[in-house]
Amino acid sequence: MATAPTVLNVIVTGGGRGLGWEMADALVQAGHRVVVTGARAGDELTRACEAWNRGRSAPVAVAVRADVARWDDCQAVAATCIRQFGRIDGLVNNAGRGMREISETFNREPALFWQADPQGFRNIVDANVVGAFLMARACVPSMVAQGFGRVVNISTSQVTMVRTGYSPYGPSKAALEAMSVVWAK
C-alpha cells in the first residue's frame, strides 16, 4: 500500500453539526481538505465551509447536500471530492439517524419496538447501515486503485446497542460494528 499523502482529502458525512462538524473542523485545522455532507435543507454546511475557506487562496472545504441512503447521492459525493481535490484519502461515515425517528420521548419512556413507525425504523437502518455501505462502496474503489485510503465508521457504545427502547438505533450501530470488522478483513 502506498504511503499517506501529506494533505489528506477526507469526506465527512453528517458534517454540518455535532461530531461531524467537530471532526471536519479538526481535519481542516490540521491542514487537510474536507468534503462535508448533510441530508437536511439549510445553510449550516455552507456556513461551515465559508468559515473554513475564509482567507485561503484555494478552498479546503466543500459542502454537498446528500442523503447517504441514496446511491446516486453517494456517487455524487465521491465524484465531488475527486473533482475538487483530485482523490479520496478518507471517508468518515458519521451521518446517521437517531431515535427521534421513532419517538420524541425515547429518553424518558422506552420506545416499544412493536409500536415503532415502520418508516421511521427504515429511515434509521437506511442511514446508519445502508448509508455507511453506500458511501464506502462509492469511495473505496478509488482508494484501492491509488493504493491508499481509510474508512472510519462512527458507532456508539455497546451499552447503547442493547439499551431498552433503543430499537432500531442500537441494533443499527451493532450492524455497523460488525460490517467494520468484516470490511477490515
Short mmCIF file of C-alpha atoms in Angstrom, two decimals:
data_model
loop_
_atom_site.label_atom_id
_atom_site.label_comp_id
_atom_site.label_asym_id
_atom_site.label_seq_id
_atom_site.Cartn_x
_atom_site.Cartn_y
_atom_site.Cartn_z
CA MET A 1 0.00 0.00 0.00
CA ALA A 2 1.22 3.50 -0.82
CA THR A 3 2.19 5.92 1.91
CA ALA A 4 -0.28 8.53 3.08
CA PRO A 5 -0.14 11.90 1.35
CA THR A 6 0.84 14.92 3.45
CA VAL A 7 -2.51 16.63 2.86
CA LEU A 8 -5.49 14.29 3.09
CA ASN A 9 -8.77 14.69 1.24
CA VAL A 10 -11.48 13.36 3.55
CA ILE A 11 -15.24 13.05 3.16
CA VAL A 12 -17.13 13.56 6.42
CA THR A 13 -20.80 12.62 6.20
CA GLY A 14 -23.14 14.41 8.56
CA GLY A 15 -20.54 17.17 8.81
CA GLY A 16 -22.75 20.20 9.30
CA ARG A 17 -23.10 19.97 13.06
CA GLY A 18 -22.25 17.92 16.14
CA LEU A 19 -19.50 15.31 15.99
CA GLY A 20 -19.31 15.52 12.21
CA TRP A 21 -18.60 19.24 12.31
CA GLU A 22 -16.01 18.74 15.07
CA MET A 23 -14.21 16.06 13.07
CA ALA A 24 -14.27 18.13 9.87
CA ASP A 25 -13.04 21.18 11.76
CA ALA A 26 -10.18 19.20 13.31
CA LEU A 27 -9.17 17.92 9.86
CA VAL A 28 -9.16 21.44 8.38
CA GLN A 29 -7.23 22.83 11.37
CA ALA A 30 -4.66 20.06 10.85
CA GLY A 31 -4.14 21.18 7.24
CA HIS A 32 -6.34 18.70 5.40
CA ARG A 33 -9.23 19.21 2.95
CA VAL A 34 -12.78 18.06 3.53
CA VAL A 35 -16.00 17.42 1.70
CA VAL A 36 -18.80 17.66 4.25
CA THR A 37 -22.27 16.30 3.63
CA GLY A 38 -25.67 16.68 5.19
CA ALA A 39 -29.11 15.46 4.18
CA ARG A 40 -31.14 18.28 5.69
CA ALA A 41 -32.06 21.51 3.94
CA GLY A 42 -30.43 24.55 5.44
CA ASP A 43 -27.26 26.53 5.25
CA GLU A 44 -25.25 25.02 8.13
CA LEU A 45 -22.93 23.20 5.69
CA THR A 46 -22.43 26.29 3.55
CA ARG A 47 -21.71 28.48 6.59
CA ALA A 48 -19.18 25.97 7.93
CA CYS A 49 -17.35 25.74 4.60
CA GLU A 50 -17.35 29.51 4.16
CA ALA A 51 -15.71 29.86 7.58
CA TRP A 52 -13.11 27.16 6.83
CA ASN A 53 -12.33 28.68 3.42
CA ARG A 54 -12.19 32.32 4.56
CA GLY A 55 -8.83 33.93 3.82
CA ARG A 56 -7.48 30.99 1.83
CA SER A 57 -6.35 31.13 -1.78
CA ALA A 58 -7.96 27.76 -2.59
CA PRO A 59 -10.89 26.01 -0.94
CA VAL A 60 -10.18 23.45 1.77
CA ALA A 61 -13.82 22.60 2.40
CA VAL A 62 -16.71 21.83 0.08
CA ALA A 63 -20.33 21.31 1.11
CA VAL A 64 -22.57 18.75 -0.59
CA ARG A 65 -26.20 18.22 0.31
CA ALA A 66 -26.56 14.45 0.14
CA ASP A 67 -28.55 11.67 1.73
CA VAL A 68 -26.27 8.70 2.40
CA ALA A 69 -29.22 6.34 1.98
CA ARG A 70 -29.35 7.28 -1.73
CA TRP A 71 -26.81 5.63 -4.02
CA ASP A 72 -26.85 8.47 -6.54
CA ASP A 73 -26.06 10.98 -3.77
CA CYS A 74 -23.15 8.84 -2.53
CA GLN A 75 -21.69 8.60 -6.01
CA ALA A 76 -22.03 12.37 -6.42
CA VAL A 77 -20.18 12.99 -3.13
CA ALA A 78 -17.27 10.76 -4.18
CA ALA A 79 -17.14 12.42 -7.61
CA THR A 80 -17.15 15.86 -5.99
CA CYS A 81 -14.17 15.00 -3.79
CA ILE A 82 -12.22 13.71 -6.79
CA ARG A 83 -13.19 16.69 -8.96
CA GLN A 84 -12.40 19.28 -6.26
CA PHE A 85 -9.31 17.76 -4.66
CA GLY A 86 -8.02 15.07 -7.06
CA ARG A 87 -8.54 11.97 -4.92
CA ILE A 88 -10.28 10.49 -1.87
CA ASP A 89 -7.96 9.58 1.01
CA GLY A 90 -10.51 9.03 3.73
CA LEU A 91 -14.18 8.60 4.49
CA VAL A 92 -15.72 9.27 7.87
CA ASN A 93 -19.14 7.59 7.93
CA ASN A 94 -20.71 9.81 10.57
CA ALA A 95 -24.15 10.55 9.11
CA GLY A 96 -27.00 8.79 10.79
CA ARG A 97 -30.46 9.00 12.18
CA GLY A 98 -31.42 8.58 15.79
CA MET A 99 -34.32 7.53 17.96
CA ARG A 100 -36.33 10.71 17.32
CA GLU A 101 -37.42 8.96 14.12
CA ILE A 102 -39.31 6.61 16.45
CA SER A 103 -40.22 8.71 19.49
CA GLU A 104 -39.64 12.24 20.75
CA THR A 105 -39.77 10.91 24.31
CA PHE A 106 -37.40 7.93 23.95
CA ASN A 107 -35.08 9.40 26.62
CA ARG A 108 -37.88 9.41 29.22
CA GLU A 109 -40.02 6.49 28.09
CA PRO A 110 -38.52 3.47 26.33
CA ALA A 111 -39.78 3.19 22.75
CA LEU A 112 -41.58 -0.10 22.24
CA PHE A 113 -40.38 -1.71 19.02
CA TRP A 114 -43.81 -3.09 18.13
CA GLN A 115 -45.22 0.43 18.20
CA ALA A 116 -42.46 1.95 16.06
CA ASP A 117 -43.42 3.66 12.86
CA PRO A 118 -42.19 1.31 10.09
CA GLN A 119 -40.89 4.24 8.01
CA GLY A 120 -39.01 5.68 10.99
CA PHE A 121 -37.46 2.25 11.60
CA ARG A 122 -36.46 2.04 7.95
CA ASN A 123 -35.02 5.59 7.97
CA ILE A 124 -32.68 4.72 10.84
CA VAL A 125 -31.48 1.46 9.28
CA ASP A 126 -31.14 3.06 5.84
CA ALA A 127 -28.96 5.91 7.15
CA ASN A 128 -26.97 4.06 9.81
CA VAL A 129 -26.32 0.77 8.00
CA VAL A 130 -27.12 1.03 4.30
CA GLY A 131 -25.77 4.60 4.10
CA ALA A 132 -22.39 3.61 5.51
CA PHE A 133 -22.19 0.78 2.97
CA LEU A 134 -23.22 3.01 0.05
CA MET A 135 -20.68 5.70 0.92
CA ALA A 136 -17.92 3.11 1.33
CA ARG A 137 -18.98 1.46 -1.93
CA ALA A 138 -18.73 4.84 -3.70
CA CYS A 139 -15.32 5.73 -2.22
CA VAL A 140 -13.28 2.59 -1.67
CA PRO A 141 -12.69 1.61 -5.32
CA SER A 142 -10.70 4.80 -5.89
CA MET A 143 -8.79 4.25 -2.63
CA VAL A 144 -7.87 0.73 -3.71
CA ALA A 145 -6.80 1.99 -7.15
CA GLN A 146 -4.49 4.63 -5.64
CA GLY A 147 -3.09 2.22 -3.06
CA PHE A 148 -4.15 4.25 -0.02
CA GLY A 149 -7.29 5.15 1.90
CA ARG A 150 -9.13 4.78 5.17
CA VAL A 151 -12.77 4.34 6.17
CA VAL A 152 -13.82 5.30 9.68
CA ASN A 153 -17.30 4.24 10.77
CA ILE A 154 -18.73 6.19 13.70
CA SER A 155 -20.66 3.93 16.04
CA THR A 156 -21.84 4.05 19.65
CA SER A 157 -21.22 2.27 22.92
CA GLN A 158 -22.11 -1.40 23.39
CA VAL A 159 -24.44 -0.36 26.20
CA THR A 160 -26.42 1.80 23.76
CA MET A 161 -26.52 -1.00 21.17
CA VAL A 162 -28.66 -3.11 23.51
CA ARG A 163 -30.33 -0.42 25.63
CA THR A 164 -34.02 -0.92 26.39
CA GLY A 165 -36.16 1.07 23.97
CA TYR A 166 -33.34 1.86 21.52
CA SER A 167 -34.52 -0.28 18.63
CA PRO A 168 -33.55 0.12 15.85
CA TYR A 169 -30.82 2.68 16.65
CA GLY A 170 -28.75 0.39 18.87
CA PRO A 171 -29.00 -2.65 16.59
CA SER A 172 -28.17 -0.48 13.56
CA LYS A 173 -24.91 0.53 15.24
CA ALA A 174 -24.22 -3.11 16.15
CA ALA A 175 -24.61 -3.94 12.46
CA LEU A 176 -22.20 -1.13 11.60
CA GLU A 177 -19.67 -2.54 14.08
CA ALA A 178 -19.96 -5.98 12.51
CA MET A 179 -19.63 -4.55 8.99
CA SER A 180 -16.50 -2.66 10.08
CA VAL A 181 -14.87 -5.88 11.27
CA VAL A 182 -15.78 -7.74 8.08
CA TRP A 183 -14.61 -4.89 5.84
CA ALA A 184 -11.28 -4.63 7.66
CA LYS A 185 -10.61 -8.30 6.87
#
